[in-house]
Short mmCIF file of C-alpha atoms in Angstrom, two decimals:
data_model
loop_
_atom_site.label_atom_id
_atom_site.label_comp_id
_atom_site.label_asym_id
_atom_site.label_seq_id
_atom_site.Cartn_x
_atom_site.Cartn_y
_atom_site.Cartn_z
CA UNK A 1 -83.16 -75.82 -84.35
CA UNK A 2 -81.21 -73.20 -85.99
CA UNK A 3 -83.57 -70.42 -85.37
CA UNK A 4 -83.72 -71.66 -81.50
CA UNK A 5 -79.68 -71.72 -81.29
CA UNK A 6 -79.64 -67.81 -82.23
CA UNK A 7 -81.21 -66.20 -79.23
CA UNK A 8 -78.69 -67.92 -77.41
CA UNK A 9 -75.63 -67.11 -79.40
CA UNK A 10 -76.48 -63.86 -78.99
CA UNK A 11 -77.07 -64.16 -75.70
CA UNK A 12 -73.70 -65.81 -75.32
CA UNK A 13 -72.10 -62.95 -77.23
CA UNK A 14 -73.56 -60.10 -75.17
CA UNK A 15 -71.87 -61.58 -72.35
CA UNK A 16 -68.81 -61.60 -73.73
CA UNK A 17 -68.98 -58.15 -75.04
CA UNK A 18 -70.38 -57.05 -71.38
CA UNK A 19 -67.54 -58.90 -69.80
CA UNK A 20 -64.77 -57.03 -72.59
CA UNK A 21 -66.72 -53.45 -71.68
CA UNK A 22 -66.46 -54.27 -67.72
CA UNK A 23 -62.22 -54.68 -68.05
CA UNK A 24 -61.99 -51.82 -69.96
CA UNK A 25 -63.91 -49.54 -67.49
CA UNK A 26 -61.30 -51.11 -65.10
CA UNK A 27 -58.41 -50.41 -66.92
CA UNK A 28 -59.54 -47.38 -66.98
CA UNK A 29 -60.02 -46.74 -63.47
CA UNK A 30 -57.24 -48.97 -62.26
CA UNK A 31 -54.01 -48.99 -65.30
CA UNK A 32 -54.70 -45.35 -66.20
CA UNK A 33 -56.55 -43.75 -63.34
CA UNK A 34 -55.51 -40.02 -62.07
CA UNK A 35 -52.95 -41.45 -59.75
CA UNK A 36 -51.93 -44.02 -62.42
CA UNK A 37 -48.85 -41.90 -63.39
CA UNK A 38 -47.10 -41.83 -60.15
CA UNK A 39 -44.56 -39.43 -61.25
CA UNK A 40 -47.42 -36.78 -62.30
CA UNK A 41 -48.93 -36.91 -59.43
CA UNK A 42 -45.29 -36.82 -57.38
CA UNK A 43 -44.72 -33.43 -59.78
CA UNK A 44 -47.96 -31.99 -58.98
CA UNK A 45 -48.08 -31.85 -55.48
CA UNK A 46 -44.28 -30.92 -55.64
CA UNK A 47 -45.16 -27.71 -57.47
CA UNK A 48 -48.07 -27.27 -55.18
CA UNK A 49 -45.27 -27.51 -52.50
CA UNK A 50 -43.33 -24.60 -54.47
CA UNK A 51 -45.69 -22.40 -54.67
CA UNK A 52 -46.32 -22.44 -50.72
CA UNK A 53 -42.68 -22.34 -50.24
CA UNK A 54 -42.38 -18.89 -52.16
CA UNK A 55 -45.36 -17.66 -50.27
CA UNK A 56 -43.74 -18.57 -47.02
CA UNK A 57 -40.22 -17.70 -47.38
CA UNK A 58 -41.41 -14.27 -48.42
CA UNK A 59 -43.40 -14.01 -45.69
CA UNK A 60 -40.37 -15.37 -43.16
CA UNK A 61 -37.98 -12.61 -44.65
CA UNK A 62 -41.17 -10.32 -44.00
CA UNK A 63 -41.28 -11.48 -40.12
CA UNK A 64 -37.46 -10.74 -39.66
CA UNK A 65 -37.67 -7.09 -42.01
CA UNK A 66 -40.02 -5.59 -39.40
CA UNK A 67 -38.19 -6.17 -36.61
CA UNK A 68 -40.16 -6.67 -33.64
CA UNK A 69 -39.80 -9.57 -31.58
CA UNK A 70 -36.16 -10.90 -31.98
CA UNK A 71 -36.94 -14.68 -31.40
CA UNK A 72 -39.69 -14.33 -33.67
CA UNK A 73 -37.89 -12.58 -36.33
CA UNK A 74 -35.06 -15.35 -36.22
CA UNK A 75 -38.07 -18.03 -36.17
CA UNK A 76 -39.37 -16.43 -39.50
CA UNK A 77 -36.11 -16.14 -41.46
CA UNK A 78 -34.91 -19.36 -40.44
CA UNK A 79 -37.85 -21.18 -41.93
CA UNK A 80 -37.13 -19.33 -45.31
CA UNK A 81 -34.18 -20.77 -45.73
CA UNK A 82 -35.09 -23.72 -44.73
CA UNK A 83 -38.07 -24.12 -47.35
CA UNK A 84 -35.40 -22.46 -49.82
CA UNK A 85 -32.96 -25.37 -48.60
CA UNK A 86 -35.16 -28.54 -49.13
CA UNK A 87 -36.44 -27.05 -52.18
CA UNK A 88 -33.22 -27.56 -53.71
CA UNK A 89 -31.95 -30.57 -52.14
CA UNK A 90 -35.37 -32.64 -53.40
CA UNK A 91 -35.32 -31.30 -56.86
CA UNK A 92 -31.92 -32.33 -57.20
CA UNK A 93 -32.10 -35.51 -55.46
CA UNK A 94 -35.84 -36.33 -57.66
CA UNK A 95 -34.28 -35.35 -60.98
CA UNK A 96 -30.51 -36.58 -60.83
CA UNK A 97 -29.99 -38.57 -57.67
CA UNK A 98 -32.10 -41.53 -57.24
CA UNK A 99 -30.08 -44.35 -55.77
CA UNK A 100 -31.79 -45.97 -52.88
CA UNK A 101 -29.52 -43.96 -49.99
CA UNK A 102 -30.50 -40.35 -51.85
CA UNK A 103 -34.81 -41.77 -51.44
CA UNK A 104 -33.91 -42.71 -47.73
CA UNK A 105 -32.60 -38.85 -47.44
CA UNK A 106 -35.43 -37.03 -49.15
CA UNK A 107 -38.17 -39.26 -47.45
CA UNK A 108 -36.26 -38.53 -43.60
CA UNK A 109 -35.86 -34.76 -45.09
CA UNK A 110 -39.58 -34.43 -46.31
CA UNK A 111 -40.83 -36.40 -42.47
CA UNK A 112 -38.85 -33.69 -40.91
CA UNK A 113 -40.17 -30.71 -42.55
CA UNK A 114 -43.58 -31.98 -42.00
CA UNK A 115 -43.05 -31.88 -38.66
CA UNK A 116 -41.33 -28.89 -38.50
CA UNK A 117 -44.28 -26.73 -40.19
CA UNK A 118 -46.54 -28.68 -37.79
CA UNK A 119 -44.16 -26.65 -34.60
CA UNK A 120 -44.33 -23.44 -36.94
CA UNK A 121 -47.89 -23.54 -36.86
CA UNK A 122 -48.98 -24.19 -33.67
CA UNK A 123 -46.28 -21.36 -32.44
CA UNK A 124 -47.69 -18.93 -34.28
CA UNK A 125 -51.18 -20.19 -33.45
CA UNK A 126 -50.27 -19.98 -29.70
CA UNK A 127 -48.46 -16.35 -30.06
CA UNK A 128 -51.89 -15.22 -31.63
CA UNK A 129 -53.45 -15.00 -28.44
CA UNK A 130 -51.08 -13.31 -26.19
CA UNK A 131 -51.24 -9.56 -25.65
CA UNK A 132 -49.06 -8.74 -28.33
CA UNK A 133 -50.78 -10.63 -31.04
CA UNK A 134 -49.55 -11.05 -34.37
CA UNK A 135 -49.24 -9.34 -37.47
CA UNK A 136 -50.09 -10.19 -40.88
CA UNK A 137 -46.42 -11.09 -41.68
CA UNK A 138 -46.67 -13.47 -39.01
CA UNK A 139 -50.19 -15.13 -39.42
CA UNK A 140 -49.14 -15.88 -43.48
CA UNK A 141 -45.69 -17.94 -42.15
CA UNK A 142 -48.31 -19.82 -39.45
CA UNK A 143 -51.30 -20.48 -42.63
CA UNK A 144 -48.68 -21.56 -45.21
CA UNK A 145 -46.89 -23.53 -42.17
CA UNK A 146 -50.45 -25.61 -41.98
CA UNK A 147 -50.81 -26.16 -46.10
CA UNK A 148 -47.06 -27.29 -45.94
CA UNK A 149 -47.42 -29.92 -43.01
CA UNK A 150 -50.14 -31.52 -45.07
CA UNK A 151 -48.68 -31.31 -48.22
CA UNK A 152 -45.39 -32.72 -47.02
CA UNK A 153 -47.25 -35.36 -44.79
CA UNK A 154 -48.52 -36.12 -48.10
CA UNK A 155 -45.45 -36.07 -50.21
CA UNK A 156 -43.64 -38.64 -47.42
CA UNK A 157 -46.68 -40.92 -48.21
CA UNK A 158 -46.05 -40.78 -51.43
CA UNK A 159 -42.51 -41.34 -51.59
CA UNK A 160 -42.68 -44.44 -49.12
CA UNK A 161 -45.62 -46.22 -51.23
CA UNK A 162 -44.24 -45.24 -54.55
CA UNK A 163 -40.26 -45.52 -53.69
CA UNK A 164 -39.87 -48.71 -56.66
CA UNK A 165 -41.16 -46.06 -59.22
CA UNK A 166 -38.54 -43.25 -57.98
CA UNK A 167 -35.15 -45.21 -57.15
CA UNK A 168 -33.03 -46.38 -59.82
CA UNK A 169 -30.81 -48.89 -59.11
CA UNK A 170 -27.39 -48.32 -61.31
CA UNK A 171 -25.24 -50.80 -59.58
CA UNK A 172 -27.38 -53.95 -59.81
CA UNK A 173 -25.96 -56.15 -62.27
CA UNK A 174 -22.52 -54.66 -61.92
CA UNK A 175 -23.24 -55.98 -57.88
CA UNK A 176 -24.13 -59.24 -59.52
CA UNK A 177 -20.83 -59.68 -61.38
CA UNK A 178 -18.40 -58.80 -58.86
CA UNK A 179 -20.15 -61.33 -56.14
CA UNK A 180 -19.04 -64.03 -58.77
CA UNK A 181 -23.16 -64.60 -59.98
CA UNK A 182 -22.61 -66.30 -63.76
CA UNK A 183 -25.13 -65.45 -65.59
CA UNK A 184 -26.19 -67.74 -68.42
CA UNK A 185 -29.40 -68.86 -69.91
CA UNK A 186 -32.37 -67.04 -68.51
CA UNK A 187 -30.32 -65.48 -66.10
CA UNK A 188 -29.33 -63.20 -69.21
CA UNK A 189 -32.83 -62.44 -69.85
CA UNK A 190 -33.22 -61.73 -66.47
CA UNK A 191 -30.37 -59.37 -66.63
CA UNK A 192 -31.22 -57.94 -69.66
CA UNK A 193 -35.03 -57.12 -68.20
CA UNK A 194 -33.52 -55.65 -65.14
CA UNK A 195 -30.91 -53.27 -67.10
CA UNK A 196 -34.35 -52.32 -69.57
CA UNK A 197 -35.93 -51.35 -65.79
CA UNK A 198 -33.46 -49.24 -65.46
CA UNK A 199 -33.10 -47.41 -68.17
CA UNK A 200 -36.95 -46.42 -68.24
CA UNK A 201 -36.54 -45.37 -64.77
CA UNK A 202 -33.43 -43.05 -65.99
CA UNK A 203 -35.62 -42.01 -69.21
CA UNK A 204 -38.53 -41.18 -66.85
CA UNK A 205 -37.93 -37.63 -65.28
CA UNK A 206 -40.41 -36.64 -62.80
CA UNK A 207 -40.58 -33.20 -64.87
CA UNK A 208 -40.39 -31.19 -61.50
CA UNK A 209 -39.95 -27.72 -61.96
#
């Protein structure tokens, strides 16, 4: 009897430790998967962002330095300091201001610059095959113009799906009190769980350079 019970103990017990290996390989894939840390991946394709920014306000200032077509010039210089303007407006508002109003801003701000590099592009595209063509100036503001439309397009994604993980909420509880809301029993624990939210959200910087 004993000797017939074993085979199925151990049967029983490779089960389990099947079962234990299958969660692990999902915690793995799921809990700490490459887009597990949402505020690594926000960074990453923020620097990726960066570095086509550079490229393509170099290459704007380029456009208007050489001086041929005016509109075109103006075109060029005015999306360099445009990239040069959102570039500093959403690494201020990712690193210091988080409420929910300063998200709503940098996701409209981040739509619209999408779109705008989407125009760029297909402007340059469409000046490529007229008589006067384009020169290399021009055709690097039109190529960044596409990498930045899909990496903004991206970035707004991101920002709408992972918005809980970005905006921190200072005013919550101090909300609460002024509405008259006593808070007593597990209302405090509530309270107290919302205020620790908080603070990791605060304590979590999105490292952007």
């Amino acid at each position: 009897g004993a000797a017939a019970e074993a085979p199925g103990r151990e049967l029983v017990g490779g089960d389990e430790r099947t079962a234990k290996r299958a969660d692990e390989l999902l915690g793995r894939l799921g809990g700490r998967g490459l887009c597990a840390d949402h505020a690594k991946v926000l960074s990453r394709v923020w620097i990726l962002m960066q570095l086509c920014t550079i490229a393509i306000v170099l290459a704007g200032f380029a456009v208007g330095a050489i001086g041929g077509d005016i509109g075109f010039g103006f075109l060029g210089v005015y999306i360099a300091c445009l990239s040069l303007f959102m570039s500093v407006a959403g690494a201020l508002m990712l690193r210091k201001y988080r409420s929910p109003a300063h998200h709503g801003l940098l996701l409209g701000l981040s739509f619209m610059m999408a779109n705008v590099m989407l125009i760029n592009a297909v402007v340059v595209g469409a000046r490529r095959d007229c008589a006067d063509g384009t020169n290399s100036a021009e055709m690097a503001v039109g190529a960044f113009s596409v990498f930045l439309f899909v990496l903004y397009s991206i970035f707004t994604v991101l920002l709408y799906v992972w918005r809980e993980d970005i905006i921190v909420r200072d005013h919550e509880q101090l909300e609460g009190i002024e509405l008259g809301n006593d808070v007593e029993g597990g209302d405090d624990d509530e309270s107290s769980q919302g205020g620790n939210r908080n603070a990791e959200h605060e304590d979590q910087d999105l490292k952007i350079v």
